[in-house]
GROMACS .gro file of C-alpha atoms in nm:
model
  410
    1UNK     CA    1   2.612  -2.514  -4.249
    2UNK     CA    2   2.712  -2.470  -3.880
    3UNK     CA    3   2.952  -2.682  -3.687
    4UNK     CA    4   2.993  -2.648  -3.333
    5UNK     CA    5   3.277  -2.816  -3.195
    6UNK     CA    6   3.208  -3.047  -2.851
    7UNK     CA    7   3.483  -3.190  -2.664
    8UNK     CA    8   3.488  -3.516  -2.541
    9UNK     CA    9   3.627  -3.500  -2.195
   10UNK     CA   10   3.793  -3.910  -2.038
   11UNK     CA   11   3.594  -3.936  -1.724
   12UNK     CA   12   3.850  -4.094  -1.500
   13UNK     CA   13   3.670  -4.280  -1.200
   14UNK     CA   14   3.877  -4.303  -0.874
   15UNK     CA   15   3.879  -4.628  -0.770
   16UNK     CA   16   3.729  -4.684  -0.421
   17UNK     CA   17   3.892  -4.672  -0.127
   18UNK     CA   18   3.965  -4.950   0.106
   19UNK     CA   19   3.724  -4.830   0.383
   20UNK     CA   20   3.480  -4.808   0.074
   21UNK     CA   21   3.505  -5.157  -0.007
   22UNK     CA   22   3.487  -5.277   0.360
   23UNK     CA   23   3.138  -5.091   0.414
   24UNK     CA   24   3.013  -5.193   0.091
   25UNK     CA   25   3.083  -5.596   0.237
   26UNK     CA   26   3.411  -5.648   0.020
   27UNK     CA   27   3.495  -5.995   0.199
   28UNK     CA   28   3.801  -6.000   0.012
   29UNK     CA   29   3.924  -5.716   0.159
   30UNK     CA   30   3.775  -5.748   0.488
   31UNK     CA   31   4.039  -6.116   0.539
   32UNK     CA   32   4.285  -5.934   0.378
   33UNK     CA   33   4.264  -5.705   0.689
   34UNK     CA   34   4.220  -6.011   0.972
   35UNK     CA   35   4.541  -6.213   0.800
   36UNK     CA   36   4.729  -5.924   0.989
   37UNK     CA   37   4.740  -5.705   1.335
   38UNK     CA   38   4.456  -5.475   1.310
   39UNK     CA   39   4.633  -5.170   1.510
   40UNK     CA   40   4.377  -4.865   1.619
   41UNK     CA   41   4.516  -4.497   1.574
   42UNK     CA   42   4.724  -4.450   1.891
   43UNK     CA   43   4.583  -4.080   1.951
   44UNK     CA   44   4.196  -4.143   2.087
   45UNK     CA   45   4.204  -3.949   2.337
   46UNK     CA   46   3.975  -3.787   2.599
   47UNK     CA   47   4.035  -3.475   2.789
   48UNK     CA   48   3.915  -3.524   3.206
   49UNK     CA   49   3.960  -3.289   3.469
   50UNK     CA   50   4.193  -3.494   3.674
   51UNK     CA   51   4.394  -3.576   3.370
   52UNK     CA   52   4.740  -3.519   3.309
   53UNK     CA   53   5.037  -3.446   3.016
   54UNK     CA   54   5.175  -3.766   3.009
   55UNK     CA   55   5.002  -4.031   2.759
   56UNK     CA   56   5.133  -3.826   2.427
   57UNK     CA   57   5.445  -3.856   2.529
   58UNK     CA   58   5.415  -4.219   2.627
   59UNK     CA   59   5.266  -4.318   2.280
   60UNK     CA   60   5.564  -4.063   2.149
   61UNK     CA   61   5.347  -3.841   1.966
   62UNK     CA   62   5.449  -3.448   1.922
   63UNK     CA   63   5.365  -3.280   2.278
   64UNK     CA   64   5.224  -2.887   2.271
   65UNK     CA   65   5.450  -2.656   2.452
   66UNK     CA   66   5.346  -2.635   2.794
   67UNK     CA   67   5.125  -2.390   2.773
   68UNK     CA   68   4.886  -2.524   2.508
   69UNK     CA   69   4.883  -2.909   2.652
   70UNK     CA   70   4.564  -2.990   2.759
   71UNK     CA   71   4.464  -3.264   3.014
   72UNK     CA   72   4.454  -3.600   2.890
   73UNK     CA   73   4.272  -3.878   3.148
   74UNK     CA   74   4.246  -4.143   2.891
   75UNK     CA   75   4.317  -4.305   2.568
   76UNK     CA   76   4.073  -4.544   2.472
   77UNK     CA   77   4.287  -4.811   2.333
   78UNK     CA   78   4.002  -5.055   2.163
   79UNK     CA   79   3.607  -4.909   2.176
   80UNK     CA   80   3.409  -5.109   1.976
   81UNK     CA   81   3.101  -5.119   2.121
   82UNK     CA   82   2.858  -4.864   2.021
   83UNK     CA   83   2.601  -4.960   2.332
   84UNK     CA   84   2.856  -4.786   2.539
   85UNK     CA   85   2.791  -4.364   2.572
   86UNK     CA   86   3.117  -4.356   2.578
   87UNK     CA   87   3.255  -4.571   2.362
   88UNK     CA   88   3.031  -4.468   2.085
   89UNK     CA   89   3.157  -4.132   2.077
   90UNK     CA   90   3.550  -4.214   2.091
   91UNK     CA   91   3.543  -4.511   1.882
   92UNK     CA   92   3.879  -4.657   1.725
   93UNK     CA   93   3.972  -4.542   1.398
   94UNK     CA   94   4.218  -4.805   1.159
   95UNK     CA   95   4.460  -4.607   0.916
   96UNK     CA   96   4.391  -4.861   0.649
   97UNK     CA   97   4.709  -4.914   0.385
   98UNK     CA   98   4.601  -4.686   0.131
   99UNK     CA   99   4.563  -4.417   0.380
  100UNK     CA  100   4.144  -4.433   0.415
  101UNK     CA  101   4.030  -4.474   0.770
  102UNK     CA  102   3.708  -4.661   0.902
  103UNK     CA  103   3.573  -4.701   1.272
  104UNK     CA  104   3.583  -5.022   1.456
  105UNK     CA  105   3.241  -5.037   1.548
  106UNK     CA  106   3.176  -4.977   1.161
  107UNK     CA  107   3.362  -5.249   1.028
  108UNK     CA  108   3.259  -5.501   1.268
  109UNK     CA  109   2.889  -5.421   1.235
  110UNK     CA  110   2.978  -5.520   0.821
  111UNK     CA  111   3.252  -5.810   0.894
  112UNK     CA  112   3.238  -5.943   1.228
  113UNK     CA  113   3.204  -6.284   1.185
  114UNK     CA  114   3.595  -6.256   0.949
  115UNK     CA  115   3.728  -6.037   1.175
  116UNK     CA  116   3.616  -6.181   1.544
  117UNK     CA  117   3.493  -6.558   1.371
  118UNK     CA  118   3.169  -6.691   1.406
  119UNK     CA  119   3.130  -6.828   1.772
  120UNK     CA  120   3.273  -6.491   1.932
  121UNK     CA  121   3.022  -6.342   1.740
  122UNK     CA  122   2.741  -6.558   1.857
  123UNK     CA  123   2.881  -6.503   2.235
  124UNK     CA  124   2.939  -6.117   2.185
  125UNK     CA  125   2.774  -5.970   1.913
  126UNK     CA  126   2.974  -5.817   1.644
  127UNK     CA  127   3.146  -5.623   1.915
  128UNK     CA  128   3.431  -5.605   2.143
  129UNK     CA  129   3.304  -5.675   2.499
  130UNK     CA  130   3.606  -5.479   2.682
  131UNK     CA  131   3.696  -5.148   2.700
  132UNK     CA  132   4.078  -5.135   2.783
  133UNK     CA  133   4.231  -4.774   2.848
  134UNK     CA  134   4.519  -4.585   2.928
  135UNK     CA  135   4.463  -4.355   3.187
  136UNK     CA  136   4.724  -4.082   3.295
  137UNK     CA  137   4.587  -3.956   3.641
  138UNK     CA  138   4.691  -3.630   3.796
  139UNK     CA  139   4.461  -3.552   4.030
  140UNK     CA  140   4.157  -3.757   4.210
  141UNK     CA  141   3.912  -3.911   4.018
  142UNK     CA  142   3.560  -3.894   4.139
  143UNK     CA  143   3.439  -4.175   4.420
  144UNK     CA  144   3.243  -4.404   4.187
  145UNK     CA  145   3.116  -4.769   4.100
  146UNK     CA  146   3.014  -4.978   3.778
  147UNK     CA  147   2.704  -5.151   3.740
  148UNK     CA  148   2.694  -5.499   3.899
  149UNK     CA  149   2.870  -5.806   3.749
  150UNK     CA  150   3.112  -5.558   3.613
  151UNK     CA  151   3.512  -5.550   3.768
  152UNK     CA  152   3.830  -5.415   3.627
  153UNK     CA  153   4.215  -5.422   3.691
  154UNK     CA  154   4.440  -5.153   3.687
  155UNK     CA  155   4.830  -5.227   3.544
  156UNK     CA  156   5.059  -4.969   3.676
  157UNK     CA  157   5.288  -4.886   3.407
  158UNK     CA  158   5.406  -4.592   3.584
  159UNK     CA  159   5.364  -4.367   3.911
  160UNK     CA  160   5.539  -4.163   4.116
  161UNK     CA  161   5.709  -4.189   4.455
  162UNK     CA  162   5.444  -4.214   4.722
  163UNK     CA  163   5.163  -4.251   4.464
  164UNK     CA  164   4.842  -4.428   4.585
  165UNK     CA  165   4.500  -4.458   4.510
  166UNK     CA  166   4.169  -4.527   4.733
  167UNK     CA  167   4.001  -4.849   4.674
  168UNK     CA  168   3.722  -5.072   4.881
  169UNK     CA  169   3.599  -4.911   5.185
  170UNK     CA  170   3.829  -4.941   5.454
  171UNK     CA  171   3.480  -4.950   5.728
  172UNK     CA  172   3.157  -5.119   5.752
  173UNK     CA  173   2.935  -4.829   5.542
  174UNK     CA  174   2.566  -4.727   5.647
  175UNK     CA  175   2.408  -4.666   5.290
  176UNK     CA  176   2.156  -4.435   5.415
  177UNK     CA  177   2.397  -4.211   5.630
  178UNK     CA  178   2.661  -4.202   5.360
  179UNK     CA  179   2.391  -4.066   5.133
  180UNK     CA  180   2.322  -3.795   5.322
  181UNK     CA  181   2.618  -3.701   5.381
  182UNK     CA  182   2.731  -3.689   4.995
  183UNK     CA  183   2.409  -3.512   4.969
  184UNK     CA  184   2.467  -3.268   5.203
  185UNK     CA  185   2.825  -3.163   5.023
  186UNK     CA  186   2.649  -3.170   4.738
  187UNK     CA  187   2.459  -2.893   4.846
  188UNK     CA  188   2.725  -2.713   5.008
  189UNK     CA  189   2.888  -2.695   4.678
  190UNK     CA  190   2.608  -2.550   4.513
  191UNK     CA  191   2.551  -2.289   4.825
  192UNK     CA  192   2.924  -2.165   4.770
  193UNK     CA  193   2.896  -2.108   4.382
  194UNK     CA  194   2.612  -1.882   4.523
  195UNK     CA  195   2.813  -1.714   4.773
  196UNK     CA  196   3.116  -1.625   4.529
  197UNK     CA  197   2.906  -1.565   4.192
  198UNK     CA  198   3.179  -1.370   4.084
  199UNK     CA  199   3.454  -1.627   4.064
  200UNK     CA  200   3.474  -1.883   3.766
  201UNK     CA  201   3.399  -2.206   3.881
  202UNK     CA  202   3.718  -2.304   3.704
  203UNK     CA  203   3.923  -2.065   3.911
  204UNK     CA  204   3.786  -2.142   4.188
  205UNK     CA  205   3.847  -2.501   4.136
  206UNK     CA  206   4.232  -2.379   4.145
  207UNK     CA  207   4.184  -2.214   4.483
  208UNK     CA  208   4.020  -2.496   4.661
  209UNK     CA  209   4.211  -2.782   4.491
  210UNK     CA  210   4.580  -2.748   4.708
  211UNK     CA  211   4.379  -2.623   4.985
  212UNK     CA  212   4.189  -2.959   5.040
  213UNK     CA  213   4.476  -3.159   4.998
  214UNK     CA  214   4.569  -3.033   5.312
  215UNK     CA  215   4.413  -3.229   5.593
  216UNK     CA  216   4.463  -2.949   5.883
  217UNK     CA  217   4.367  -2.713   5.658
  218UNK     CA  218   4.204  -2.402   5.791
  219UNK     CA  219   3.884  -2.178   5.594
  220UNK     CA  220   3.934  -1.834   5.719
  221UNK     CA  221   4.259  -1.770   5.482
  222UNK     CA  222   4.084  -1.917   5.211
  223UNK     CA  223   3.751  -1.747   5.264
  224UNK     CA  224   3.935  -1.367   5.271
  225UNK     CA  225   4.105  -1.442   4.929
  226UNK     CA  226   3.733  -1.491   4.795
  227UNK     CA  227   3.601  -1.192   4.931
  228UNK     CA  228   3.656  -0.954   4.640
  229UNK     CA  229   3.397  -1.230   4.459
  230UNK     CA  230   3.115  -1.190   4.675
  231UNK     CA  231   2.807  -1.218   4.547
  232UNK     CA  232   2.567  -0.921   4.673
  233UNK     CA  233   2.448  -0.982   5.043
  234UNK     CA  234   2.663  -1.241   5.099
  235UNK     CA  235   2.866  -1.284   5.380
  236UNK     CA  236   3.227  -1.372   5.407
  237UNK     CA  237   3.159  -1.598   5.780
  238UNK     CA  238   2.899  -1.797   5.526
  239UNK     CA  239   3.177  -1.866   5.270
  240UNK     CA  240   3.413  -1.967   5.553
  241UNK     CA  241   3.161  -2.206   5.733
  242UNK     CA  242   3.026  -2.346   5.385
  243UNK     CA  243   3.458  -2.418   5.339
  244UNK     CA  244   3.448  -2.601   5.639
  245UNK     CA  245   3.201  -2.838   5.540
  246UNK     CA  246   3.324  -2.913   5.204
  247UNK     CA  247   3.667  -2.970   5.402
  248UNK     CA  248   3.525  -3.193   5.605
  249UNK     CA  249   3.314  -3.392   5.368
  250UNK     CA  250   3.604  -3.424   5.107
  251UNK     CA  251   3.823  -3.613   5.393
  252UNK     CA  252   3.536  -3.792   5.548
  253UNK     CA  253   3.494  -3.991   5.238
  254UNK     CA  254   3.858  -4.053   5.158
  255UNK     CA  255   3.913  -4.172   5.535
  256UNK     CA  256   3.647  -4.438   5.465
  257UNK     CA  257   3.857  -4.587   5.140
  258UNK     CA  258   4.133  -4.805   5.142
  259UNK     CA  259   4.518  -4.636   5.084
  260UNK     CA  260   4.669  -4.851   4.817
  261UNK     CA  261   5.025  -4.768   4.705
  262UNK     CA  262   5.098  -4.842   4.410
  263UNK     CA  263   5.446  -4.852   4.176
  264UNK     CA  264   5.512  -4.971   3.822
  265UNK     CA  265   5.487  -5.354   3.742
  266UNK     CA  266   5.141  -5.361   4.024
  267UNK     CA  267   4.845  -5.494   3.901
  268UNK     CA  268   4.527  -5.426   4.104
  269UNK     CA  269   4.226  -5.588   4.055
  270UNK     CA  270   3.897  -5.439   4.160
  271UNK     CA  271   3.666  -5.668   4.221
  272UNK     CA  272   3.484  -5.803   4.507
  273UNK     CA  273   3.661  -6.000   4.734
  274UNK     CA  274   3.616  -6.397   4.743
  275UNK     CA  275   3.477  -6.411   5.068
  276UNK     CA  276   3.234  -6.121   4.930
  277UNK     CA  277   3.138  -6.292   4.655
  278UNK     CA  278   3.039  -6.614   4.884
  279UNK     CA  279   2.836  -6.484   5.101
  280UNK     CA  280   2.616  -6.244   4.877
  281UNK     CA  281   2.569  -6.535   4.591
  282UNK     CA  282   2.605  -6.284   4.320
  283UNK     CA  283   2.914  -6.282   4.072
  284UNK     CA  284   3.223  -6.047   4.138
  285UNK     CA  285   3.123  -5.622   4.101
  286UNK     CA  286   3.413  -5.350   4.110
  287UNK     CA  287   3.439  -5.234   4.460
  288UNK     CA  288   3.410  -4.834   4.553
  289UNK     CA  289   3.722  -4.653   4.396
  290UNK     CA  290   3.889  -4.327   4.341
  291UNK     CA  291   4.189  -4.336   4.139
  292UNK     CA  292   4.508  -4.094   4.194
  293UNK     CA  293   4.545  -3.914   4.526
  294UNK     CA  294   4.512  -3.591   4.734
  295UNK     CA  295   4.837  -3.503   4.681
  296UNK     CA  296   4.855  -3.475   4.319
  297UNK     CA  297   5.094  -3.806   4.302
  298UNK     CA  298   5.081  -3.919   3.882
  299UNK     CA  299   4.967  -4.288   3.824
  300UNK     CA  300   4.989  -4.416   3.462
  301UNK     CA  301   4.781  -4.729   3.376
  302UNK     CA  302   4.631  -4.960   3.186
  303UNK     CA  303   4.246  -4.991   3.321
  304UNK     CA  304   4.072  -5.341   3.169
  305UNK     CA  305   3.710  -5.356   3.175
  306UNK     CA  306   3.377  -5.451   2.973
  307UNK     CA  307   3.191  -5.132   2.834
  308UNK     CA  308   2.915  -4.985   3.050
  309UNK     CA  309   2.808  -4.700   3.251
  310UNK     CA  310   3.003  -4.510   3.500
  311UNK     CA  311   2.793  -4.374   3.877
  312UNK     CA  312   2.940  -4.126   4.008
  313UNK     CA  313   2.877  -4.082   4.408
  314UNK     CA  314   3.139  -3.757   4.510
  315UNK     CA  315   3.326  -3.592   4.246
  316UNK     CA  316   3.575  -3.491   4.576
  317UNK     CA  317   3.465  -3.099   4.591
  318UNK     CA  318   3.528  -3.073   4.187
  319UNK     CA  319   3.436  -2.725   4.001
  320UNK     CA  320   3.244  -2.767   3.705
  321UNK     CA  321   2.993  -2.923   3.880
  322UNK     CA  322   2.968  -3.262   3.759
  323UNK     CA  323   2.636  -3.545   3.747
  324UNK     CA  324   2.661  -3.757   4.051
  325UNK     CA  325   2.433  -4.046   4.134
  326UNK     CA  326   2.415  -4.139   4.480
  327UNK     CA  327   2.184  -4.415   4.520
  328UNK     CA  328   2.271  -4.609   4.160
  329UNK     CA  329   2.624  -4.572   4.315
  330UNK     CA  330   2.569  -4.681   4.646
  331UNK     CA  331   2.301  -4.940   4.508
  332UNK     CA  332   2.563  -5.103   4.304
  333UNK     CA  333   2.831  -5.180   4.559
  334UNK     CA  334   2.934  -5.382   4.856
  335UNK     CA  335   2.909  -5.160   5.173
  336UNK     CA  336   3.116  -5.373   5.373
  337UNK     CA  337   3.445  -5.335   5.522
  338UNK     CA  338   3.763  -5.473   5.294
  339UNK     CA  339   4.141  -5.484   5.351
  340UNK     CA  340   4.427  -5.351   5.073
  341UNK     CA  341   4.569  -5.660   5.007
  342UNK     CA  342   4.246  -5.811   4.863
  343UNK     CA  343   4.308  -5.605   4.566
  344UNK     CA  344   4.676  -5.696   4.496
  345UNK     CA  345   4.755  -5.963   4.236
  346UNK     CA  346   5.080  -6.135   4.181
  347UNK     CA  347   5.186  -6.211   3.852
  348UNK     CA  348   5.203  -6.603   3.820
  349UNK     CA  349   5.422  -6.783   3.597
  350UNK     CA  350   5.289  -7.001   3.280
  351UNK     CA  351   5.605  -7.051   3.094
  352UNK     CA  352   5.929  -6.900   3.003
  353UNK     CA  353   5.855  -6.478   2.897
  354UNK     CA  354   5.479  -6.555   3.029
  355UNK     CA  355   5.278  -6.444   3.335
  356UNK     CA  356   4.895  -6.468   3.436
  357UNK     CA  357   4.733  -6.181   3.698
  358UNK     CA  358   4.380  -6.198   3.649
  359UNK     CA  359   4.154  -6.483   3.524
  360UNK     CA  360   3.776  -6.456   3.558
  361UNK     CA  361   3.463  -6.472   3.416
  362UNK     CA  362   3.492  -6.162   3.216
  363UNK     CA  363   3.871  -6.153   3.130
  364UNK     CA  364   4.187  -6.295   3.143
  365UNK     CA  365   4.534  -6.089   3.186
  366UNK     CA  366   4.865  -6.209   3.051
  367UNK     CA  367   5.176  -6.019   3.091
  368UNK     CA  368   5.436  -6.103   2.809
  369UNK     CA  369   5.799  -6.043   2.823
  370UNK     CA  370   5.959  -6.126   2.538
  371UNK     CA  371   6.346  -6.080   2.428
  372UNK     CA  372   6.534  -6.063   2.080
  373UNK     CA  373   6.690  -6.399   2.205
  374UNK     CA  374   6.372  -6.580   2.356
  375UNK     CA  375   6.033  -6.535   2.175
  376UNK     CA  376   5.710  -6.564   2.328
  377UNK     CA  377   5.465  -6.800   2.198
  378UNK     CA  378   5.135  -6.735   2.224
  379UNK     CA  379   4.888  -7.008   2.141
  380UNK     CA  380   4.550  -6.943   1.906
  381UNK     CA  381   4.305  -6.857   2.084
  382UNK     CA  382   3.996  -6.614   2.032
  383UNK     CA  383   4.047  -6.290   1.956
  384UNK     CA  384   4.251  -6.099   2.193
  385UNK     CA  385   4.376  -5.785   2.243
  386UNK     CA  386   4.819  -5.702   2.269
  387UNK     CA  387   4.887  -5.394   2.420
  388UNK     CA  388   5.257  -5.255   2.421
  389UNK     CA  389   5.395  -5.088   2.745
  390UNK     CA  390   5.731  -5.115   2.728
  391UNK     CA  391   5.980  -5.126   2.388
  392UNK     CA  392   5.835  -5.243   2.065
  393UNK     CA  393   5.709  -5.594   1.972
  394UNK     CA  394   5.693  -5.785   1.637
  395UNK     CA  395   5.450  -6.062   1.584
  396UNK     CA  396   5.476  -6.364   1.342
  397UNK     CA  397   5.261  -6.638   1.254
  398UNK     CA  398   5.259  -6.981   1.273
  399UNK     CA  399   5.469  -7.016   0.921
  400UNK     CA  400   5.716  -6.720   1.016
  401UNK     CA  401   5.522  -6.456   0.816
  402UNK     CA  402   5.508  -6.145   1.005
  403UNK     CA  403   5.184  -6.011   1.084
  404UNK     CA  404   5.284  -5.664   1.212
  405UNK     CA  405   5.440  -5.479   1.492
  406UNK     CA  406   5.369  -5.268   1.782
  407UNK     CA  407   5.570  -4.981   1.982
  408UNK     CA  408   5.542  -4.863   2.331
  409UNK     CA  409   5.166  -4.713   2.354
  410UNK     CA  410   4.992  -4.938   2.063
   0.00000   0.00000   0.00000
């Protein structure tokens, strides 16, 4: 008789994971996670042309050698709305206590109604209807608007001497010539790629970028350093005439904006003006902006504003070409003449450690400044979200318990 021996091998089932449970519709776990903070990975970032080197340091993460840092515009501190292009495709992550990790826009979609409660959810959708950033600009941003009934305020947390950025139009606008004219350097843009096909358009993006910050500027010294990248035929007189026009396009648009300087502690809201607002009987729409400056002067700040699409009207002479959208841009904004100091909130007081900016229909900005020797209280309310710009914050609950803590850049 044969014997063949079989071994019996203990199957040992890992236990699932946190983020496991959540999507499976573990209640349990999911108020478990709402008892506490719920604190997004600090590192969502998204690389932008007129970004900087700044925001990894701010949130003190490790920071590449020079050399290898890339540029970082923004940090999308709570997406969590997956109608939003953009938002979808940087949503926030939680590092969950046993180490798994599961998206916002997941977990809400499963346990919105523990995490949010019921009547935001009714209201919102199991969403988050803002999309608040951290934005480190270096350069200009491109001249664009938001769709209508959409605003947003800018916190400066940090900026350098001089710093401004362009905001409302500073003169009454004609939409159709303003069109054209955007048009037009549109065009010229796309005629001077031709004319230098040998040139990268990123390098050539590095040529042009110091030379239109400089409002005298002339084309022919910029024109002979492109000649060795001539396309065939070309002619050098073209290059230098098709300079001139981008020149004077590029400072034609940022004459018509507002100059707003800005330091740490501003807050700038960009919306339309009350007197705006009156007299078109619509509600309040971010006015025409371009963050950051000509001259390359860094702004750090927190941007509040609900989710939604971006039109782009002049990306300011920018290589990559970029989309634009001239008419959903211009269709979407007041044309009309506006002064700085429309835009400039003051911080009002509420109570001791407890300012107020910014209350409208779509959000409401508190500025908290609490001390180891005088706590702020902050009273329930719907849910909310605490950002961190300056030292490190613990928060407790009504019974003492502490709920969690945030540093600088949470």
């Amino acid at each position: 008789m044969a014997y063949c021996a079989i071994p019996v091998v203990d199957r040992l089932v890992a236990p699932a994971s946190t983020a496991d449970r959540l999507l499976q519709g573990d209640t349990a776990a999911a108020a478990e996670l709402a008892s506490r903070l719920v604190v997004p990975e600090r590192d969502n970032f998204v690389e932008r042309p007129w970004g900087g080197t700044r925001l990894k340091a701010f949130k003190g993460l490790p920071v590449a050698g020079r050399a290898g840092e890339r540029a970082i515009g923004e940090s999308f501190e709570l997406a969590a709305d997956d109608a939003d292009d953009e938002a979808r495709r940087h949503p926030s992550v939680l590092m969950l206590a046993d180490g798994s990790t599961i998206g916002l826009p997941a977990l809400l979609a499963v346990h919105a109604d523990t995490m949010l409660g019921e009547a935001f959810v009714q209201r919102h959708g199991r969403r988050y209807p803002l999309l608040p950033k951290l934005l480190d600009v270096a350069e200009l941003l491109s001249v664009q608007a938001h769709p209508p009934g959409n605003t947003e305020v800018y916190v400066i947390v940090a900026a350098d001497p001089g710093a401004t950025i362009r905001l409302g139009f500073a003169v009454d606008v004609d939409a159709a010539a303003l069109a054209e004219q955007l048009a037009a350097g549109r065009r010229e843009q796309q005629r001077l790629l031709e004319l230098v096909a040998a040139i990268e358009p990123e390098k050539l993006q590095e040529s042009l970028k110091p030379w239109l910050a400089r409002r005298k500027a002339g084309a022919r010294g910029l024109a002979a350093t492109l000649k060795p990248k001539l396309a065939a035929g070309a002619r050098l007189r073209d290059v230098e005439t098709c300079l001139k026009a981008l020149h004077a396009v590029y400072w034609a648009m940022l004459d018509a904006l507002n100059v707003i300087p800005v330091a740490a502690g501003d807050v700038i809201y960009n919306a339309n003006p009350a007197r705006v607002v009156a007299a078109g009987g619509r509600p309040a729409s971010a006015e025409v902006h371009a963050l950051g400056n000509p001259e390359g002067r860094g702004v750090l700040a927190l941007e509040i504003r609900m989710p939604g699409p971006t039109f782009r009207a002049w990306d300011n002479v920018r290589f990559p070409l970029r989309d634009i959208d001239v008419d959903a841009a211009l269709g979407a904004l007041n044309l009309g003449a506006t002064q700085p100091a429309e835009f400039v909130v003051e911080r009002k007081p509420l109570r001791p450690g407890v300012y107020r900016s910014v209350d409208c229909e779509y959000f409401r900005l508190e500025h908290l400044a609490p001390t180891q020797s005088r706590p702020v209280d902050v009273p329930a309310s719907s849910p909310h979200s605490l950002h961190a710009l300056a030292g490190c914050v613990t928060v407790r609950g009504a019974a003492g318990v502490e709920l969690g803590a945030l540093e600088r850049g949470e």
